[in-house]
mmCIF file of C-alpha atoms and ligand atoms in Angstrom:
data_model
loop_
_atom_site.group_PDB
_atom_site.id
_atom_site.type_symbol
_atom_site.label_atom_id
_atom_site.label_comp_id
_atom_site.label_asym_id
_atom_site.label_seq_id
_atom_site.Cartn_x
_atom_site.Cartn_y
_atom_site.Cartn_z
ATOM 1 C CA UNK A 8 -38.336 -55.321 26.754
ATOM 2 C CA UNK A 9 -34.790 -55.447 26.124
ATOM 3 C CA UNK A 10 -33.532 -52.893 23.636
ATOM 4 C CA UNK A 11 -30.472 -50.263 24.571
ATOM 5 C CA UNK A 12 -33.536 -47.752 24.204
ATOM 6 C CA UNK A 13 -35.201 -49.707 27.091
ATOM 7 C CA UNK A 14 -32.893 -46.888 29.026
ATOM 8 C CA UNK A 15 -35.338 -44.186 28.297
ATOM 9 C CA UNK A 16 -38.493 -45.793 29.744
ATOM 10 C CA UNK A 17 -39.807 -43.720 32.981
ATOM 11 C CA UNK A 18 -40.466 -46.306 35.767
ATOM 12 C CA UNK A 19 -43.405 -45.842 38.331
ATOM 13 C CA UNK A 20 -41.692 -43.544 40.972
ATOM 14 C CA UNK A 21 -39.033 -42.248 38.989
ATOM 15 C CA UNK A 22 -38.453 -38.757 39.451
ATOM 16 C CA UNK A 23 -38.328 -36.869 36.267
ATOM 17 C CA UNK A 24 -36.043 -33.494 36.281
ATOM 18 C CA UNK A 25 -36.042 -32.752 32.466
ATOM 19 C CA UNK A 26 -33.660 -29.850 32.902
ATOM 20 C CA UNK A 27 -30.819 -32.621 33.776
ATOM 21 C CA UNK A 28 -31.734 -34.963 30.612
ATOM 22 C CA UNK A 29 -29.145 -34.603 28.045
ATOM 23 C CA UNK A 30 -31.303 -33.972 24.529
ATOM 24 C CA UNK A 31 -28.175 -34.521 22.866
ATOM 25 C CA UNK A 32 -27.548 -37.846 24.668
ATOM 26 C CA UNK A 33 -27.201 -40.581 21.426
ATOM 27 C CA UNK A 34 -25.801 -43.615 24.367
ATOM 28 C CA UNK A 35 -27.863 -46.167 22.754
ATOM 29 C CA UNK A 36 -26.642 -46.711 19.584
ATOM 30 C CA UNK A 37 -23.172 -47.018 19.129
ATOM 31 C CA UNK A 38 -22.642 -45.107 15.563
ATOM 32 C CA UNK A 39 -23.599 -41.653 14.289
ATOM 33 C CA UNK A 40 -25.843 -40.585 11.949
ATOM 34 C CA UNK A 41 -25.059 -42.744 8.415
ATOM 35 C CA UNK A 42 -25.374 -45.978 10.472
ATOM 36 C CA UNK A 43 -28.463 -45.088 12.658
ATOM 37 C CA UNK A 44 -30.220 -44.050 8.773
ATOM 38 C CA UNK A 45 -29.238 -47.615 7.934
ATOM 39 C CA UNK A 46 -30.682 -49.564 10.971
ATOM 40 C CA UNK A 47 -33.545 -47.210 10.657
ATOM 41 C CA UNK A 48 -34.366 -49.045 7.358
ATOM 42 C CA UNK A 49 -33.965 -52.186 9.292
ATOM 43 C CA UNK A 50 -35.827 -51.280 11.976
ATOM 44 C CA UNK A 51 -38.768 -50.128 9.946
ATOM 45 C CA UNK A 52 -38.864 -53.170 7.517
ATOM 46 C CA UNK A 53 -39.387 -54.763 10.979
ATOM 47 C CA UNK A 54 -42.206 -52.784 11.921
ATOM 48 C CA UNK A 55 -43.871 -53.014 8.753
ATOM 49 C CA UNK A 56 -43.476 -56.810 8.788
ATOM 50 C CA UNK A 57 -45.066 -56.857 12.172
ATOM 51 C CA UNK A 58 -47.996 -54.511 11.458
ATOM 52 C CA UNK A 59 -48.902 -56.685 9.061
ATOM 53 C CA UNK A 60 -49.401 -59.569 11.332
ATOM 54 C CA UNK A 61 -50.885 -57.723 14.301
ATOM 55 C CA UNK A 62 -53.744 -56.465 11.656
ATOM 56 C CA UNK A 63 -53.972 -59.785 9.788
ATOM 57 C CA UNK A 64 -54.604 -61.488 13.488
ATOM 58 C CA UNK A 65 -56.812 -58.927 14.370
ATOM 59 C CA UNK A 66 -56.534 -59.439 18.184
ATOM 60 C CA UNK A 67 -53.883 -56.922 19.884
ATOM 61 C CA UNK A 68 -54.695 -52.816 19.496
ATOM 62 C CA UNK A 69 -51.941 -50.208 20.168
ATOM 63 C CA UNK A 70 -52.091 -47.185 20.902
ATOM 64 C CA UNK A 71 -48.545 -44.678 20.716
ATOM 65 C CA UNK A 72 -48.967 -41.061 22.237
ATOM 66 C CA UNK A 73 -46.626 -38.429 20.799
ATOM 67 C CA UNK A 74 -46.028 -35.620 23.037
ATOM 68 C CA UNK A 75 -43.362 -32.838 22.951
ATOM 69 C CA UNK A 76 -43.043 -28.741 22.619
ATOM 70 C CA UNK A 77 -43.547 -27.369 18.999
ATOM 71 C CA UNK A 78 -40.785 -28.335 16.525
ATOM 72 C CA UNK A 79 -39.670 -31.442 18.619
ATOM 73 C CA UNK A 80 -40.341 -33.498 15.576
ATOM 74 C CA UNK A 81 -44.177 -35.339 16.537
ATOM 75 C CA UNK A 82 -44.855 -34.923 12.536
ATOM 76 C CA UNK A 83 -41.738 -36.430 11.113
ATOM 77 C CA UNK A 84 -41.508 -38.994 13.637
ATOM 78 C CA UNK A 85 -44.838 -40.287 12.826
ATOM 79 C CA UNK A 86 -43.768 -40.628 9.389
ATOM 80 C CA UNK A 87 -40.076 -41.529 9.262
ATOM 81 C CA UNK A 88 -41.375 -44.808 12.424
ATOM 82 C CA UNK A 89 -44.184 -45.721 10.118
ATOM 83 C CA UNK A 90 -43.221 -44.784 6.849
ATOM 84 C CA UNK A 91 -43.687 -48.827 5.517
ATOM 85 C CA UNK A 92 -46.480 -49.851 7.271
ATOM 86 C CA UNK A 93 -49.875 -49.890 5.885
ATOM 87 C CA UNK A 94 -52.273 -47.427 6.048
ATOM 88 C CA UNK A 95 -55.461 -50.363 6.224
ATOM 89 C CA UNK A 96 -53.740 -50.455 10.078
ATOM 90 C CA UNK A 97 -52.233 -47.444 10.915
ATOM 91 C CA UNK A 98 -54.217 -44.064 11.952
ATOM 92 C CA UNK A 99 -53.524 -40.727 13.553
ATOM 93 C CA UNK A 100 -54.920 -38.452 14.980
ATOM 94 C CA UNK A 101 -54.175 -34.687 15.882
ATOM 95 C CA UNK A 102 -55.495 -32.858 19.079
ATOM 96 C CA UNK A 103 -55.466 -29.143 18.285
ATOM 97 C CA UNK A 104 -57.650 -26.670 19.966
ATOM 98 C CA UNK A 105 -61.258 -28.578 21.264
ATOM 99 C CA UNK A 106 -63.810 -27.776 19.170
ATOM 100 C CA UNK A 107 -67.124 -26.323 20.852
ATOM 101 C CA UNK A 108 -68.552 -30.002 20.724
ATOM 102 C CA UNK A 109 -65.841 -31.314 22.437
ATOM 103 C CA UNK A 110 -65.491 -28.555 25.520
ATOM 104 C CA UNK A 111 -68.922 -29.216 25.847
ATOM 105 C CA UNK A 112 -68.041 -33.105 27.035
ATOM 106 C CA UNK A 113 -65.506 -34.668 29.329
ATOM 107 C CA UNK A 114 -62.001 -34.001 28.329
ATOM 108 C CA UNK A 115 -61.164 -38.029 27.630
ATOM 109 C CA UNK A 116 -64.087 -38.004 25.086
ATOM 110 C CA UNK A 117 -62.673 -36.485 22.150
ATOM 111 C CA UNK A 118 -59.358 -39.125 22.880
ATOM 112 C CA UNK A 119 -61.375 -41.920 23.703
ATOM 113 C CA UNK A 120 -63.346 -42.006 20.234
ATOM 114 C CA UNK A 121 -59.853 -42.595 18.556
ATOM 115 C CA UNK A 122 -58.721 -45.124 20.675
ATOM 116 C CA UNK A 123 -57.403 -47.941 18.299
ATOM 117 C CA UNK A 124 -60.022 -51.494 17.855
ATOM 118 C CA UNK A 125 -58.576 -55.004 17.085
ATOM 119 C CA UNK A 126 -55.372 -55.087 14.624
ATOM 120 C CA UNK A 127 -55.219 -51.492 14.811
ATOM 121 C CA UNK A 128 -52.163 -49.448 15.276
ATOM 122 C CA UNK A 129 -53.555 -45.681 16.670
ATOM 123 C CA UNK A 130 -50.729 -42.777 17.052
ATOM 124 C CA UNK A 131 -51.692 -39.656 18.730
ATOM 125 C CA UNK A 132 -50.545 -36.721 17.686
ATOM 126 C CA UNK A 133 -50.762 -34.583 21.285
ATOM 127 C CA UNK A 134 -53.313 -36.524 23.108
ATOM 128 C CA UNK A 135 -55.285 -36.038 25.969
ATOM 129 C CA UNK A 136 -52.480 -35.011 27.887
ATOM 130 C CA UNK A 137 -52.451 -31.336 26.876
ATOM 131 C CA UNK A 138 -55.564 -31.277 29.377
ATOM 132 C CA UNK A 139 -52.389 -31.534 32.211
ATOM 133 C CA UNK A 140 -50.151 -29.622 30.239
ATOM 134 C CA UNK A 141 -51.615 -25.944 28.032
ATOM 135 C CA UNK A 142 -54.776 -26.101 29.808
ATOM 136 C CA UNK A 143 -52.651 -26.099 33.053
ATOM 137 C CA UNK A 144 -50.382 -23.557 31.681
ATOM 138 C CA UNK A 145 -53.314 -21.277 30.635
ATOM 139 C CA UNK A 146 -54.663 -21.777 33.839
ATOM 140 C CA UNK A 147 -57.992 -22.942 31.519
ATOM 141 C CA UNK A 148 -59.639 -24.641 34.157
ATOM 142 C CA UNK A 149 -58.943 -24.211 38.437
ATOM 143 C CA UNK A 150 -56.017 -25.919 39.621
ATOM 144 C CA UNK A 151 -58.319 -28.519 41.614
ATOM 145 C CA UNK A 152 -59.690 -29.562 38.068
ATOM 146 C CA UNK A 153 -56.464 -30.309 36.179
ATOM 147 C CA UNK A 154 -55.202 -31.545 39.480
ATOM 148 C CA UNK A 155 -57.647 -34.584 39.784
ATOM 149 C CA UNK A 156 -57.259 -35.849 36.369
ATOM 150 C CA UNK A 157 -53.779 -37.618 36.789
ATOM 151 C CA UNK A 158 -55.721 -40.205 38.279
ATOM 152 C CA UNK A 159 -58.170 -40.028 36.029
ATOM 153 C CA UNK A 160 -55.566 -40.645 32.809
ATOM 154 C CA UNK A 161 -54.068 -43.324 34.828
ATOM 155 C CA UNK A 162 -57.501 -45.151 35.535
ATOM 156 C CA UNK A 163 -58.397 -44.481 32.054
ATOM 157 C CA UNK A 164 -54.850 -46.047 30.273
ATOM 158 C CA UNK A 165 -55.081 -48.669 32.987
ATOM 159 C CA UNK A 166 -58.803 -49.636 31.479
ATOM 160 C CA UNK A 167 -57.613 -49.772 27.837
ATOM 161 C CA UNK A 168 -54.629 -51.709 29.212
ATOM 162 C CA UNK A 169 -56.792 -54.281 30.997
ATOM 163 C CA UNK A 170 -59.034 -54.303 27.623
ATOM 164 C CA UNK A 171 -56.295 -55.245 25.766
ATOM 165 C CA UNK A 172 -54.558 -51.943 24.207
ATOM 166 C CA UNK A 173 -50.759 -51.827 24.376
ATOM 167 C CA UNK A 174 -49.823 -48.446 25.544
ATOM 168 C CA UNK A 175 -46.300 -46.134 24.367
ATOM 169 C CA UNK A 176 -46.084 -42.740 25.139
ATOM 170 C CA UNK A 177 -43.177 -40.754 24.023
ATOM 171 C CA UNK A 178 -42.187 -37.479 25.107
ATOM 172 C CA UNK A 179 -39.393 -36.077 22.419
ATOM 173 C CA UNK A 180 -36.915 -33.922 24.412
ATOM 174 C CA UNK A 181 -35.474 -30.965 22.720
ATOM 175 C CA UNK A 182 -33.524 -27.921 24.579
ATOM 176 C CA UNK A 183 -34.625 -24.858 24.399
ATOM 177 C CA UNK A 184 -31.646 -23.688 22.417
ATOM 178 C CA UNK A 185 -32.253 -26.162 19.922
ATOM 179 C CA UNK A 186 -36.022 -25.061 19.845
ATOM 180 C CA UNK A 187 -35.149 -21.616 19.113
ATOM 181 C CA UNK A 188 -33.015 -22.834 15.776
ATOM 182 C CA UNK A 189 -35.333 -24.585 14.977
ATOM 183 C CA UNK A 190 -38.423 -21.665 14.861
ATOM 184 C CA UNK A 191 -35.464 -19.911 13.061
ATOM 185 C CA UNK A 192 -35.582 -21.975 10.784
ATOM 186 C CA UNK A 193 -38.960 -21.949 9.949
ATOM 187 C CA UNK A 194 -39.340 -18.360 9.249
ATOM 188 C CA UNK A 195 -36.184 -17.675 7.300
ATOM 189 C CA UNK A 196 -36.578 -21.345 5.004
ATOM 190 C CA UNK A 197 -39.036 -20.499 2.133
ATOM 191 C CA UNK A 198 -40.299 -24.327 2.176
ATOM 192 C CA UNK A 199 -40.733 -24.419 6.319
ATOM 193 C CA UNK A 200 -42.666 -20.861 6.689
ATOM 194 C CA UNK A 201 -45.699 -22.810 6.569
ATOM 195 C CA UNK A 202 -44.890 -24.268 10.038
ATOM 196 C CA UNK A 203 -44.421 -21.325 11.913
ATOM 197 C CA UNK A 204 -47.502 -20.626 14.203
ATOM 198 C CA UNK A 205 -47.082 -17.284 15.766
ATOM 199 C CA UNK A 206 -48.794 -18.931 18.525
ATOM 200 C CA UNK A 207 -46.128 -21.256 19.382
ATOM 201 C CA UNK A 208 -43.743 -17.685 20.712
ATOM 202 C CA UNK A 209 -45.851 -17.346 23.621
ATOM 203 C CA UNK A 210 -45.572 -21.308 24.317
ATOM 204 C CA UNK A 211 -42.095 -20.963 24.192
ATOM 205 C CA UNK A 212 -41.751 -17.791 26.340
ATOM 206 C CA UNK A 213 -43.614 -19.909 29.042
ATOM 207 C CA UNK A 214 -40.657 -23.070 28.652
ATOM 208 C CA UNK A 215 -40.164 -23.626 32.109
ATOM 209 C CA UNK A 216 -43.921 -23.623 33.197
ATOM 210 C CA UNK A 217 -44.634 -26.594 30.489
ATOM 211 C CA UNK A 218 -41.144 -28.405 31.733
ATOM 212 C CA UNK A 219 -42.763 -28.603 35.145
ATOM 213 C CA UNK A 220 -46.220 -29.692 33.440
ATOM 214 C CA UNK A 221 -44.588 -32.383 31.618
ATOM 215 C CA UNK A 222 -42.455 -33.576 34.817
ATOM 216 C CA UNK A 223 -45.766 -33.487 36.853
ATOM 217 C CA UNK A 224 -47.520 -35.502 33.611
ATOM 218 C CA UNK A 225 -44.527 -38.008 32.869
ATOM 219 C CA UNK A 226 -44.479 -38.986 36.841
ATOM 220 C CA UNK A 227 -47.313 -39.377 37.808
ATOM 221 C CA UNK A 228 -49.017 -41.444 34.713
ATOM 222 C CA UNK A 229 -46.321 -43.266 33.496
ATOM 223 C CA UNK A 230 -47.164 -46.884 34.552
ATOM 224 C CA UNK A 231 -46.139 -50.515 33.764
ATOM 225 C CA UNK A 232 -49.000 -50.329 31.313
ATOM 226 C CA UNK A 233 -48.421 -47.533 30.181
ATOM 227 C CA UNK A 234 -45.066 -46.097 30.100
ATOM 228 C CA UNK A 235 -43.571 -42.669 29.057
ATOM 229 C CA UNK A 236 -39.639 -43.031 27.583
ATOM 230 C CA UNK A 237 -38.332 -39.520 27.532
ATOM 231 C CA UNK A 238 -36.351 -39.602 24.095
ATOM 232 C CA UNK A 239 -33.654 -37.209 23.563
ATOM 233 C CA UNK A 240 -34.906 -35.450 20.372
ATOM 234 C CA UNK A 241 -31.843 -32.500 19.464
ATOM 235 C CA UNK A 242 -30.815 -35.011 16.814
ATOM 236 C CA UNK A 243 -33.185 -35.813 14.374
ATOM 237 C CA UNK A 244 -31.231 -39.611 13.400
ATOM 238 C CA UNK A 245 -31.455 -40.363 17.013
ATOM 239 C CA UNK A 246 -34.995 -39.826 18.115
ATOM 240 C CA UNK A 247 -36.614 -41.374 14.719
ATOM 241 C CA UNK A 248 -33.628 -44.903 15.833
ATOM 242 C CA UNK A 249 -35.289 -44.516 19.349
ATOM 243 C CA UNK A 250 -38.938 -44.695 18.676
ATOM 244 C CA UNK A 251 -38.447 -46.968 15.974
ATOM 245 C CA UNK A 252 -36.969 -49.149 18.350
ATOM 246 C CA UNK A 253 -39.033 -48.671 21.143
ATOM 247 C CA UNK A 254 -42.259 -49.519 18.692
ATOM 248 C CA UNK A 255 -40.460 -52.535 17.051
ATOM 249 C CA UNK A 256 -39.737 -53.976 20.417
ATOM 250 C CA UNK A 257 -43.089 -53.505 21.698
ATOM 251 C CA UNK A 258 -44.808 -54.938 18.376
ATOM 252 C CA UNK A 259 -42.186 -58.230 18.747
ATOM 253 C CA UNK A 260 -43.219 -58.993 22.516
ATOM 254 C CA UNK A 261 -47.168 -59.314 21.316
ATOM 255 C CA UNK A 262 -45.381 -61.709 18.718
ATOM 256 C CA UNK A 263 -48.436 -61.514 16.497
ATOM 257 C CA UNK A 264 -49.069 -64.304 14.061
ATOM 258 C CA UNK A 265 -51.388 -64.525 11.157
ATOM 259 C CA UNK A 266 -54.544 -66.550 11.822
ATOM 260 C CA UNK A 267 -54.514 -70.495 10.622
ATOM 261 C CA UNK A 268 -55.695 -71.162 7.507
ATOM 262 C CA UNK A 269 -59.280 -71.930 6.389
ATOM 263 C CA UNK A 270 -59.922 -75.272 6.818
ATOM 264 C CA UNK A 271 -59.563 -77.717 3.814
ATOM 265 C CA UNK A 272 -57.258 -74.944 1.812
ATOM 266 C CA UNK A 273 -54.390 -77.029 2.047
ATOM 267 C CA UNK A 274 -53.834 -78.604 -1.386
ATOM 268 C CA UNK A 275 -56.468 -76.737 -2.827
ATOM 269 C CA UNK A 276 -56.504 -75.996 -6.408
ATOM 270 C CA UNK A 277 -58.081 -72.862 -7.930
ATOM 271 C CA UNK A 278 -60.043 -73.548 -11.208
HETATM 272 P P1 AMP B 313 -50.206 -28.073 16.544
HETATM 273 O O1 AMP B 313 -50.114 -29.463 17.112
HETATM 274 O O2 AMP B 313 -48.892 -27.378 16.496
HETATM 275 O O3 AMP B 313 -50.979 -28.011 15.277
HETATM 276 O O4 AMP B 313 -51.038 -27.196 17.584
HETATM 277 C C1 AMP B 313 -52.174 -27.631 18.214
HETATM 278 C C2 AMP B 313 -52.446 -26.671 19.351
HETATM 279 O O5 AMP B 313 -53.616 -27.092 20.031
HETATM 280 C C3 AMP B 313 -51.338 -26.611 20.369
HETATM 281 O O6 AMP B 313 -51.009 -25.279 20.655
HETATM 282 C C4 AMP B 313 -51.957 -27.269 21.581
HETATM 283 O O7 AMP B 313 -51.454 -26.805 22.799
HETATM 284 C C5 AMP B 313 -53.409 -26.959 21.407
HETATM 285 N N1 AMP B 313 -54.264 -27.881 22.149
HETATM 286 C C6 AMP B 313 -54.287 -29.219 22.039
HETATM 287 N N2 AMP B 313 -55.148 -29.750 22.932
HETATM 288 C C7 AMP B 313 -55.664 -28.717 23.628
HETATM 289 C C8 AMP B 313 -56.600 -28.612 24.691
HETATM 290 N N3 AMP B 313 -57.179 -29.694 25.224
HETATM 291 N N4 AMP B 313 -56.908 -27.383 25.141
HETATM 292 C C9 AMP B 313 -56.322 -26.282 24.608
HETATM 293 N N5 AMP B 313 -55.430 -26.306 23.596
HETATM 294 C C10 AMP B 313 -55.103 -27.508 23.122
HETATM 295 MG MG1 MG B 314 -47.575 -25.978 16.068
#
């Protein structure tokens, strides 16, 4: 790994105090907003160029995790990273609410049955991480049960590491200030009232109680196998240039290659 971005990545250890990370930190990329749009393009066409090898080899999986509070920007990053990829290799998935059959299991199940196969790219939109983070919030199960599965997540990404899945997890770090413009936003813009989920007031009113979930969550799971990067998300230019990078990177060190031709194609001539 050796982007400017690299900066982000949470080693295993690090202590993470989101209250001190600047969201409006742009360090990496030395240019504002025009410029970042244009290596964006660059950086996707890279990505896209890449996806198409990892699927056409058919050997590496990856799996991204998108994490963040409610307006961060887990939707439009999704599609502004992998806007010109293919959709043959590239699925997400969305963790709202469990659904009856799925509180009725283990709370890796319903994540686990997504996980990406062979020449897949897999993005998760929350993941099984919001079993450390509103179900520990909510108080939804006894502090001993949320407690125990840290370990659990880490054994878990450490087996889909050691079967072969490449694992990014992103947190997108916005302010709370920038939050609450953001909700703003949403109810008085005629085309955004769709997005606002009463639901998310009470989320916000509890801020503080999901920063210390996420610190607790980033620290203790974030692994050389599978690392968090804490992006600074209050610009919209910056995060979508961070993840792209992060991703691109990531996709270039499997170097994927397409397979070797069939045998005896070479000079062949189609009737
Ligand atoms: P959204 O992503 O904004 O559509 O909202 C999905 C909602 O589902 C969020 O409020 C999440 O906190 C919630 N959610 C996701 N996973 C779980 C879970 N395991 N238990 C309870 N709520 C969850
Ligand atoms: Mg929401």
């Amino acid at each position: 790994m050796g982007t400017k971005f690299d900066r982000y990545r949470v080693r295993e250890g690090d202590k993470v105090d989101l209250c001190e990370i600047d969201a409006d930190d742009n360090s990496a990329f030395d240019g504002g907003k025009e410029a970042a749009t244009a290596k964006l393009d660059e950086v996707r066409d890279d990505i896209a160029v890449l996806q198409e090898r990892l699927y056409a080899e058919d050997k590496h999986k990856v799996l991204v995790v998108l994490q963040a509070m409610d307006t961060a920007g887990k939707d439009s990053t999704i599609r502004d990273v992998f806007k010109e990829t293919s959709p043959n290799g590239v699925h997400t998935f969305a963790f709202g609410r469990p659904s009856t059959e799925e509180l009725a299991h283990d709370y890796l199940w319903r994540t686990h049955q997504h996980t990406p196969g062979s020449g897949q790219i897999h993005i998760f939109n929350r993941s099984h991480y919001e079993d450390v983070l509103v179900v520990r919030v909510n108080e939804l199960v006894p502090e001993k049960t949320w407690k125990r599965r840290y370990e659990h997540i880490s054994n878990f990404e450490q087996m889909l590491a050691d079967e072969g899945t490449t694992i990014l997890k992103f947190f997108l770090n916005i302010s709370r200030d920038e939050q609450r413009e953001r909700l703003q936003e949403r109810v008085d813009l005629r085309e955004k009232n769709w997005k606002f989920d009463p639901g998310d007031l009470p989320v916000r009113a509890r801020w503080n109680d999901y920063m210390s979930a996420y610190e607790d969550a980033i620290e203790k799971t974030s692994t050389e196998q599978a690392p968090w990067f804490v992006i600074p998300a209050n610009r919209r230019w910056y995060r979508k240039l961070a993840v792209a990078e992060i991703v691109s990177e990531a996709l270039r060190d499997l170097d994927p290659r397409f397979p070797p031709p069939a045998a005896g194609i070479e000079g062949l001539v189609i009737e």
